[in-house]
Short mmCIF file of C-alpha atoms and ligand atoms in Angstrom, two decimals:
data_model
loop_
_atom_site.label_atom_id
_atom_site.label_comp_id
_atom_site.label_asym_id
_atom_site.label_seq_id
_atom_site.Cartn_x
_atom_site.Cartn_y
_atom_site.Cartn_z
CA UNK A 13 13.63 -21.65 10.83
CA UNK A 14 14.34 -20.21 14.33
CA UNK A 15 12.44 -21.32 16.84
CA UNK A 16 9.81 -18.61 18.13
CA UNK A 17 7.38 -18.19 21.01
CA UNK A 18 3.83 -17.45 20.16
CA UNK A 19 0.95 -15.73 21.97
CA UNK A 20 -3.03 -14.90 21.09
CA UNK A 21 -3.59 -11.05 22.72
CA UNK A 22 -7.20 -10.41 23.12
CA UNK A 23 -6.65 -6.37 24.22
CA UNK A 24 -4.68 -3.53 22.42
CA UNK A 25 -3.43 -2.79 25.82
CA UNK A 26 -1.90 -5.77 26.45
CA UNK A 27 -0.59 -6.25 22.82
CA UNK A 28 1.32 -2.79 23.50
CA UNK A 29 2.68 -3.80 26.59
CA UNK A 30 4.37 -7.53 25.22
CA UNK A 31 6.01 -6.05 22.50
CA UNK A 32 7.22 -2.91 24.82
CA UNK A 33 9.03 -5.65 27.44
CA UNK A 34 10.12 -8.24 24.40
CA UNK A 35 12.16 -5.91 21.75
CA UNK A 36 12.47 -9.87 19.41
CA UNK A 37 8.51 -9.69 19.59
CA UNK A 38 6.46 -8.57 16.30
CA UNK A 39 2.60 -9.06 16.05
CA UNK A 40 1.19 -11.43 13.75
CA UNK A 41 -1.74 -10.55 11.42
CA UNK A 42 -3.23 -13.31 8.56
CA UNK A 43 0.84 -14.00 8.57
CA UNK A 44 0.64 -14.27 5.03
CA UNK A 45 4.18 -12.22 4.57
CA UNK A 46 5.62 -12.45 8.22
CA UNK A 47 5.40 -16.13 7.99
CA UNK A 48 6.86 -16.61 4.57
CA UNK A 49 9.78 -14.26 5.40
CA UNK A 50 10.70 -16.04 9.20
CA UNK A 51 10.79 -19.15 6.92
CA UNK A 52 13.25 -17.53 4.66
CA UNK A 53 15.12 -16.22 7.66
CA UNK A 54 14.84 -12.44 6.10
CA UNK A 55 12.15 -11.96 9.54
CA UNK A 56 13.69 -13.86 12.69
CA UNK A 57 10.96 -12.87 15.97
CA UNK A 58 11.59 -14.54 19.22
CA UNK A 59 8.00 -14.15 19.57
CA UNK A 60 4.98 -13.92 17.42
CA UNK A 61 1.76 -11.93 19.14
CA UNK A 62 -1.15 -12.89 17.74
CA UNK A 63 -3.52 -10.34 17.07
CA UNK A 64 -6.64 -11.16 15.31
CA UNK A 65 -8.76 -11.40 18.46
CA UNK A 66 -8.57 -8.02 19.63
CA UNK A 67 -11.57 -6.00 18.84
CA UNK A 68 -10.53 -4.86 15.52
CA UNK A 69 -12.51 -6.05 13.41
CA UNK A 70 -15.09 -3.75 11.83
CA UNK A 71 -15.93 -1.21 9.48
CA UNK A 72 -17.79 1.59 10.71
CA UNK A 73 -19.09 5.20 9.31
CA UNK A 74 -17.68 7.98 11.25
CA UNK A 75 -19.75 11.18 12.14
CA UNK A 76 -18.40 13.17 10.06
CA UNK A 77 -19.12 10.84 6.68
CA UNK A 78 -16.21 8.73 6.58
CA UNK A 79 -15.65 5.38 7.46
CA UNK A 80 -13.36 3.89 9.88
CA UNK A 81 -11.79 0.39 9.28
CA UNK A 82 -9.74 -2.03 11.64
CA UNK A 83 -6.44 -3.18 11.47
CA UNK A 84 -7.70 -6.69 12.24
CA UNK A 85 -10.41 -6.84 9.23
CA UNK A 86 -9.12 -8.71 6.54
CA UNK A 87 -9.05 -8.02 3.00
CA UNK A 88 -11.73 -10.25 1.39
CA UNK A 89 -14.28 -9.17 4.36
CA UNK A 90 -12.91 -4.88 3.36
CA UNK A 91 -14.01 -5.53 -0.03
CA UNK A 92 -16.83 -7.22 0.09
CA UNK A 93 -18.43 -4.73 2.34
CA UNK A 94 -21.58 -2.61 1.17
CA UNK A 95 -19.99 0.91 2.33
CA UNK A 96 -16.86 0.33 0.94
CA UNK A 97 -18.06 -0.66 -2.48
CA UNK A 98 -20.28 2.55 -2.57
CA UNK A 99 -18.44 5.20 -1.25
CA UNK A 100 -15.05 4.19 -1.96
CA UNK A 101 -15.19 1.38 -5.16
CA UNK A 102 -11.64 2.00 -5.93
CA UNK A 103 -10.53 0.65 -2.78
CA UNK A 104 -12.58 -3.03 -2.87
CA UNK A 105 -11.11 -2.78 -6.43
CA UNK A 106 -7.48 -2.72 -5.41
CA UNK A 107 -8.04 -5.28 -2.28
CA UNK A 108 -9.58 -7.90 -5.21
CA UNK A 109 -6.72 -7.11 -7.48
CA UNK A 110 -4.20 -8.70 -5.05
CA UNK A 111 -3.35 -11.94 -3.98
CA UNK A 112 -5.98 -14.72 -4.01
CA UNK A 113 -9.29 -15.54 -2.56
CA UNK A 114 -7.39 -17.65 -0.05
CA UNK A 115 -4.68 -14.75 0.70
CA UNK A 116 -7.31 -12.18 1.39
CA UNK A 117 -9.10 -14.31 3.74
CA UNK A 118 -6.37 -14.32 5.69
CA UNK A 119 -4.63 -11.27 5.32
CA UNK A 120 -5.25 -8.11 7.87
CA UNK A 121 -5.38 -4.44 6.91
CA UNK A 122 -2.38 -3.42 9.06
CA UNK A 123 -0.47 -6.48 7.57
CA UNK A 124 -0.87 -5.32 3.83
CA UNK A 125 0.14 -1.83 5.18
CA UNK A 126 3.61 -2.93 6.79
CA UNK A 127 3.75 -5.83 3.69
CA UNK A 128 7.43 -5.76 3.13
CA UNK A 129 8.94 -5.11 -0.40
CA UNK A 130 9.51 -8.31 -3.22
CA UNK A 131 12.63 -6.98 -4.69
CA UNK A 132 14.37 -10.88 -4.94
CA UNK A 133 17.46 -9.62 -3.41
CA UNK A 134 15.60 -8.27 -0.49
CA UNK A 135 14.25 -12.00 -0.08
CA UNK A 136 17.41 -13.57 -0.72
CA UNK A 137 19.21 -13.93 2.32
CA UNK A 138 22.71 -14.41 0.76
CA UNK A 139 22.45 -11.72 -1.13
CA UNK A 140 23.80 -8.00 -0.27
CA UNK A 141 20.45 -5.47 0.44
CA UNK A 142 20.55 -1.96 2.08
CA UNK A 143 16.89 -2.64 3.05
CA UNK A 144 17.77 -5.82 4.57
CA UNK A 145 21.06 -5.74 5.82
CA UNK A 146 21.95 -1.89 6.19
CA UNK A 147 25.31 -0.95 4.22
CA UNK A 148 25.95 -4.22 2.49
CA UNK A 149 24.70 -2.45 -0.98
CA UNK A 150 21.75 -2.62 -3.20
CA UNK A 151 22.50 -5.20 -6.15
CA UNK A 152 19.25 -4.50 -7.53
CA UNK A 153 20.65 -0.85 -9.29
CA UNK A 154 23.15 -2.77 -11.48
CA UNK A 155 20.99 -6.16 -11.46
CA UNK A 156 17.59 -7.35 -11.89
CA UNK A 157 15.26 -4.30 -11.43
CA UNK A 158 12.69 -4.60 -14.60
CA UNK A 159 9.51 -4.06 -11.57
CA UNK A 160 11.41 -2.02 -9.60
CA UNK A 161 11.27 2.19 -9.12
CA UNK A 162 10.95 4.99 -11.34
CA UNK A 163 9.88 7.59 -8.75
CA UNK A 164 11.20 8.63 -5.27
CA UNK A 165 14.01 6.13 -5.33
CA UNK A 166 17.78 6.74 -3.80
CA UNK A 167 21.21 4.70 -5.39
CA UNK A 168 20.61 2.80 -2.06
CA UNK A 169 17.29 1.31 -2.90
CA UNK A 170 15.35 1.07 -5.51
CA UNK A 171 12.12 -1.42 -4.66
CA UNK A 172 8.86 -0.89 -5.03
CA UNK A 173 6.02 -0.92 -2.23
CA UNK A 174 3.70 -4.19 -3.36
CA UNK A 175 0.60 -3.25 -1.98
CA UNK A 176 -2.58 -2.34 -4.07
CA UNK A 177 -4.83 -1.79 -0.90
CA UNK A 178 -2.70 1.28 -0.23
CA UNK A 179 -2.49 2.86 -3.15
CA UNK A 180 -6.34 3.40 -3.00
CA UNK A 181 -5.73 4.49 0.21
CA UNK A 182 -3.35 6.59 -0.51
CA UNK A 183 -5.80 8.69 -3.44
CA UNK A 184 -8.43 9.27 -0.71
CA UNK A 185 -6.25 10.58 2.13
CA UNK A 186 -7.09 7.51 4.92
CA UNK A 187 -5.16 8.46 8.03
CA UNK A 188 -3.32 5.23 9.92
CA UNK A 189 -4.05 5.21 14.03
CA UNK A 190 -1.61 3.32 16.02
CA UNK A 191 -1.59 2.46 19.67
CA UNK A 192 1.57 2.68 21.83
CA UNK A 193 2.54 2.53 25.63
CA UNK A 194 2.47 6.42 25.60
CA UNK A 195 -1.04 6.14 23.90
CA UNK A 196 -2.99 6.53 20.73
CA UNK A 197 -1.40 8.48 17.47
CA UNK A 198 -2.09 8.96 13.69
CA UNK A 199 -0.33 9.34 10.59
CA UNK A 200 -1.99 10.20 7.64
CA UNK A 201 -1.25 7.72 4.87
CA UNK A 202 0.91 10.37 2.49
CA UNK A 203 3.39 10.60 6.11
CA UNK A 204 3.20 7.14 6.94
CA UNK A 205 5.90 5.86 4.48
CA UNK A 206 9.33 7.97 5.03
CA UNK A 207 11.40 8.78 2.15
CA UNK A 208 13.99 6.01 1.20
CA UNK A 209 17.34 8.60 1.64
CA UNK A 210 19.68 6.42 2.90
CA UNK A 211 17.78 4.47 5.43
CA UNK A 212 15.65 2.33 3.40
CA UNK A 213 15.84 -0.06 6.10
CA UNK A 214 13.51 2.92 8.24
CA UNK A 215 9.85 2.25 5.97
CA UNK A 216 7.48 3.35 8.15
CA UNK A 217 7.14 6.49 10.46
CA UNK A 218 5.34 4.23 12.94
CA UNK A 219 6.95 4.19 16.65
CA UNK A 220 8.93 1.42 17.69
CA UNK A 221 6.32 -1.33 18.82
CA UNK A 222 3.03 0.66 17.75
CA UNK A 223 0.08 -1.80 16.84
CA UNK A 224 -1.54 -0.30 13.94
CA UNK A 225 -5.36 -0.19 15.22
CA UNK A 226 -6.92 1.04 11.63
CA UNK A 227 -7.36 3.19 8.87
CA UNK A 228 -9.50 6.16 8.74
CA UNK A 229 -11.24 7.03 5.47
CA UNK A 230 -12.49 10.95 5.58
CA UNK A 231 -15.53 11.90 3.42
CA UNK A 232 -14.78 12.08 -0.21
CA UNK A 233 -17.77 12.27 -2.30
CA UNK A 234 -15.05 12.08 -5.62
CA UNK A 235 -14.52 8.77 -4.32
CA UNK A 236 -17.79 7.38 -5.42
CA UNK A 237 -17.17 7.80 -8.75
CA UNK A 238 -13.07 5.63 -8.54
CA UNK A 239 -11.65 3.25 -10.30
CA UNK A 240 -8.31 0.91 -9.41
CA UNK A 241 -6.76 -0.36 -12.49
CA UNK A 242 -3.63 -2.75 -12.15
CA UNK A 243 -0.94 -4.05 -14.69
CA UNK A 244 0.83 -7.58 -14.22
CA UNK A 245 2.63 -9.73 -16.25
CA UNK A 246 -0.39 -12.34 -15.21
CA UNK A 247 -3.81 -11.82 -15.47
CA UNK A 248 -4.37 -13.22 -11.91
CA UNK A 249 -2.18 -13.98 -8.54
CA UNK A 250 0.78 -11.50 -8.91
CA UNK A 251 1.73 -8.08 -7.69
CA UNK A 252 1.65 -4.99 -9.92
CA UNK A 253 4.07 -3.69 -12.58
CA UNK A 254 2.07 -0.40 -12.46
CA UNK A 255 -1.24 0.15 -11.23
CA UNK A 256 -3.57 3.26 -10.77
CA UNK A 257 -6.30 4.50 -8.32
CA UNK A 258 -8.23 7.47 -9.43
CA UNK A 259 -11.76 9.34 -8.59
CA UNK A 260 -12.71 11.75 -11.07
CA UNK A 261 -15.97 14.29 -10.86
CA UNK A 262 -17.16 16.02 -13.78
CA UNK A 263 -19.13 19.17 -14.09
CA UNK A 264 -20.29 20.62 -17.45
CA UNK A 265 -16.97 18.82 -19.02
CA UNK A 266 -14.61 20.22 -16.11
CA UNK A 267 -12.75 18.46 -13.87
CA UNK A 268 -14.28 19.80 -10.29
CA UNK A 269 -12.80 17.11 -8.43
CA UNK A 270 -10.10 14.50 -8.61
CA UNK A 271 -7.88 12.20 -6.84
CA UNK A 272 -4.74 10.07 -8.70
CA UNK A 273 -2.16 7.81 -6.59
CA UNK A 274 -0.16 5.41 -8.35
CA UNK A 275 1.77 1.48 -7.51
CA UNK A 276 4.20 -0.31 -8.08
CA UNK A 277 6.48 2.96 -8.98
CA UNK A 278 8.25 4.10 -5.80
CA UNK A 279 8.75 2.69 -2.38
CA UNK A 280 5.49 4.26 -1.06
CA UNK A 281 2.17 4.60 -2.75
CA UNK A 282 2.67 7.58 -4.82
CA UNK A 283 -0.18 10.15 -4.50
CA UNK A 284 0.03 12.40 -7.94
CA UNK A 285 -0.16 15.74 -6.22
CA UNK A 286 1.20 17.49 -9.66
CA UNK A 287 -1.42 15.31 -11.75
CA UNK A 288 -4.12 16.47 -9.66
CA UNK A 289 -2.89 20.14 -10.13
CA UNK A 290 -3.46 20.10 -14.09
CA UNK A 291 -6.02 18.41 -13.74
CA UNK A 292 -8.59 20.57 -11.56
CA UNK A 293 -10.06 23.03 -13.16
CA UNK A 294 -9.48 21.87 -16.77
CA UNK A 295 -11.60 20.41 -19.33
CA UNK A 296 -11.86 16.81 -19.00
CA UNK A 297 -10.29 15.59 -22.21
CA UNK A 298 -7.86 13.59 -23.75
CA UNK A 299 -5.06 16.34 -23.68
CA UNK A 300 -5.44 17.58 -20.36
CA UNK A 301 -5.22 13.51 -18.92
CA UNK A 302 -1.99 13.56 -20.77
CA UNK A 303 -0.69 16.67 -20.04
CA UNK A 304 -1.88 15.69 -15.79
CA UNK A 305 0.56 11.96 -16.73
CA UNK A 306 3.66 14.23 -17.94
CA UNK A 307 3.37 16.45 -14.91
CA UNK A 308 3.18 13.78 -12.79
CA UNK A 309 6.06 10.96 -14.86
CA UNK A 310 8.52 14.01 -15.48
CA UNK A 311 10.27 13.38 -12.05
CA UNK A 312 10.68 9.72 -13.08
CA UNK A 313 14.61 8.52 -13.30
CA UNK A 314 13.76 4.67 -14.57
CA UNK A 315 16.31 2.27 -14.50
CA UNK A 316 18.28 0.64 -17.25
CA UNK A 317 15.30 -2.17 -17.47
CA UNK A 318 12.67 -0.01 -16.45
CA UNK A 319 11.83 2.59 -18.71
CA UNK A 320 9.27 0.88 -19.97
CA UNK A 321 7.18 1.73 -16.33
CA UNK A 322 7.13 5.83 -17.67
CA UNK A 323 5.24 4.73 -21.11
CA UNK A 324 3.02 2.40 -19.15
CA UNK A 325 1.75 4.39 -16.40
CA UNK A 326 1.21 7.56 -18.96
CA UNK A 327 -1.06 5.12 -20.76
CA UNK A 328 -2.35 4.14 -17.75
CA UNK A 329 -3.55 7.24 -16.35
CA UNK A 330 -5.00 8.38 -19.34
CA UNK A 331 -7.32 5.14 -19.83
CA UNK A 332 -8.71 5.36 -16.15
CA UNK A 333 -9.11 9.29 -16.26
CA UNK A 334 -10.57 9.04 -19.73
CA UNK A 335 -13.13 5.73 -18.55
CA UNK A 336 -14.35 8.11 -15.19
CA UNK A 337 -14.89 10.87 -17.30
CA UNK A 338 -16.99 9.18 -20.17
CA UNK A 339 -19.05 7.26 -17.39
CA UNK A 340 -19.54 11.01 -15.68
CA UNK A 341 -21.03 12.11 -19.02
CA UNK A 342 -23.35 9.00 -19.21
C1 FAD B 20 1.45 -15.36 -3.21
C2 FAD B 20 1.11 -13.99 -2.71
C3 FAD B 20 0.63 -13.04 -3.60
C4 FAD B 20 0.29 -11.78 -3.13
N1 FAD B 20 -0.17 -10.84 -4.03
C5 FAD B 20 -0.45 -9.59 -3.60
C6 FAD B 20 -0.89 -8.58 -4.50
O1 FAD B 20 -1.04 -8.81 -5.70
N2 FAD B 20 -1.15 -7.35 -3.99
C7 FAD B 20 -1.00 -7.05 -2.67
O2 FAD B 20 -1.25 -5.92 -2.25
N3 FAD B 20 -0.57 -7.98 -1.80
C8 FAD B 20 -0.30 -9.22 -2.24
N4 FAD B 20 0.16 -10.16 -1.35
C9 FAD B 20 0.53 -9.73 -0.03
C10 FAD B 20 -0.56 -9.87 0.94
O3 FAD B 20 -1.56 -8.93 0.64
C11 FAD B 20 0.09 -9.56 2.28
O4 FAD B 20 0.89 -10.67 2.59
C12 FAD B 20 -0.91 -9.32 3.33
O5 FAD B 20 -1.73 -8.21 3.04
C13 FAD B 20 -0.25 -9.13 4.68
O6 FAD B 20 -1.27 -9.15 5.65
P1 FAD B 20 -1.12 -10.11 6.91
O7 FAD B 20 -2.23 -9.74 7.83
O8 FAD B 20 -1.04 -11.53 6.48
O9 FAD B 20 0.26 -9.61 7.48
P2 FAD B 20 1.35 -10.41 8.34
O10 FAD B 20 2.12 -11.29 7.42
O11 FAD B 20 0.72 -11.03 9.53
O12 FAD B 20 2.25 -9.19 8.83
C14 FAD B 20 2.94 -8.36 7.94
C15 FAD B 20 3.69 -7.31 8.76
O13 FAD B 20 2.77 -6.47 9.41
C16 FAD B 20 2.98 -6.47 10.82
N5 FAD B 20 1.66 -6.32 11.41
C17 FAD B 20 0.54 -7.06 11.15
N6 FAD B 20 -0.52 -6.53 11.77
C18 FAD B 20 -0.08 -5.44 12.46
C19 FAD B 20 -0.70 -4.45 13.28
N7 FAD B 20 -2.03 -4.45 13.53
N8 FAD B 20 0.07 -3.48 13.81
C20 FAD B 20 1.40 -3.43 13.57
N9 FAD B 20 2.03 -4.33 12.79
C21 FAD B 20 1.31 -5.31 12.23
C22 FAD B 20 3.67 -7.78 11.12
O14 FAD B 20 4.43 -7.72 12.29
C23 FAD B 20 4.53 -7.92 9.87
O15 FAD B 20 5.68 -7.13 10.00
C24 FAD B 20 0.46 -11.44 -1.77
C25 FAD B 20 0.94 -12.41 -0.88
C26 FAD B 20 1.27 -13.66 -1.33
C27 FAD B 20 1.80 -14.67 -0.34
S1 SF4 B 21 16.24 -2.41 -4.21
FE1 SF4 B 21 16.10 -2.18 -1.98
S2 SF4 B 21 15.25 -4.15 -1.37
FE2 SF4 B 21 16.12 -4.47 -3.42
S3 SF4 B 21 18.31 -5.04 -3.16
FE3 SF4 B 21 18.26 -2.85 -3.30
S4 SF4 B 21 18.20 -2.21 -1.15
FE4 SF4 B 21 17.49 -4.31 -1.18
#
């Protein structure tokens, strides 16, 4: 492992200002993926800036009926609290879905966001990966790619984003604010991740050395009434093979409102814009769910090994939809 210089930073300003005069530095969150990947030597910082003391640590309601989380809050403290599990359950949902007890104690809300991908060749260091190493290829299209994408993907990457806290953000529009030595900025969640292309080294639309400072939730009554519902080839302690988020209300057997993002199927949690299309307005049955899946999976291009993803994430959809709207009629 290289050796690295390490700081605590107690002020945003300050944590701005290291990383703009030390282009090696990154900032350190729970370090539950940073640290793994410097001791892979995939992640190599001269410096590591610590920054769990700043003062971003809590969840607040905004004025205007959201809530406002901070990039320093970390995951098993975001799902255990009150707000979240009452306004927005399928978000404490996805946060207890991932990792373990341990993990999420650790682990920061800004860190799951920039979480990088687990495609094994990615991790790999003496293996060829675009994402990784730009230009040196992506053996993953030919190779091993069983969890890898179905949606959004390019012939020069084809991994999957691993995080479950996002794709519940993703389904109820949360909004990412940053800090940088020109000042504050946001970037609402379905911006945040840039299209693979041919830069799938280039994940995030973040500026070069922004701190992530939270996550904006806006009101979403829908929300209330979510659900997060992973698939993994173990019941506990791994990341998704497909997983949804969805909020679903129901008025005289119409769908009124809805949200519907889905993991572990693109490089980006995938918000199912054409989904939610079908879906509003029409009755809230059995056909119209499956019709909503169809619209959404008929831009899928799986994989050799991954076909299987389109089945399961039809199936998928249409359980959660059809549990939130049998609870709505209860
Ligand atoms: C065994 C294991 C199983 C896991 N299973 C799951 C799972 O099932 N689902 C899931 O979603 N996740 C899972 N995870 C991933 C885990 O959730 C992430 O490692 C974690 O969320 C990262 O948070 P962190 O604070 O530790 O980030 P760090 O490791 O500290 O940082 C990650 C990245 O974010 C950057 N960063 C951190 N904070 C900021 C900030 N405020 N501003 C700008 N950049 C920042 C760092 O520089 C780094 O690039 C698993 C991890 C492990 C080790
Ligand atoms: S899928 Fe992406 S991360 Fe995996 S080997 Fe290809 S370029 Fe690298």
């Amino acid at each position: 492992m290289k050796e690295f210089g390490y700081q605590r930073v107690s002020d945003v300003a300050g944590a701005v200002a290291v990383l703009g005069a030390d282009p090696t530095a990154r900032f350190l969150g729970g370090g539950t993926n940073l640290v793994d990947l410097m001791k892979t030597g995939v992640e190599r910082p001269g410096r590591l800036v610590d920054v769990r003391q700043l003062p971003l640590d809590q969840i607040e309601p905004t004025s205007d009926g959201g809530l406002r989380i901070g990039a320093t809050v970390t995951n098993s403290d975001l799902a255990a609290h009150p707000e979240v599990r009452r306004r927005y359950p399928a978000l404490a949902q996805a946060v207890l879905a991932g990792a373990s007890g341990q993990l999420r104690n650790m682990a920061t809300v800004g860190g799951n966001l920039l979480q990088r991908t687990r495609c094994g060749y990615f991790t790999d260091v003496t293996k060829a990966c675009n994402k990784r190493a730009p230009g040196s290829g992506c053996p993953a299209v030919e190779g091993e790619h069983h969890n890898h994408a179905i949606l959004g993907a390019s012939e020069h990457c084809v991994a999957v984003h691993p995080s479950d806290m996002g794709v519940a953000l993703a389904a109820f529009d949360a909004v990412v604010t940053y800090e940088t030595a020109d000042g504050p900025g946001e970037l609402p969640l379905g911006w945040f991740y840039l299209p693979v292309g041919d830069t799938p080294h280039q994940e995030t639309a973040l500026p070069p050395g922004a701190l992530i400072t939270g996550v904006t939730l806006p009101p979403a009554p829908v929300a209330a009434r979510s659900r997060y519902r992973k698939v993994r080839e173990r019941a506990s302690y791994a990341f998704a093979i497909g997983s949804v988020a969805a909020a679903l209300d129901v008025r005289d057997g119409v769908v009124h409102d809805v949200r519907l993002a889905l993991g572990a199927v693109a490089s980006r949690p995938w918000r199912a814009r054409a989904a939610e299309r079908v879906l509003t307005g029409a009755p809230a049955d059995g056909g119209t769910f499956a019709a909503a899946a169809d619209a959404e999976l008929t831009a899928a291009r799986p994989l050799p090994r991954n076909g299987y993803k389109v089945t399961l994430m039809r199936n998928l959809v249409v359980a959660v939809l059809t549990e939130l709207a049998e609870e709505a009629t209860r």
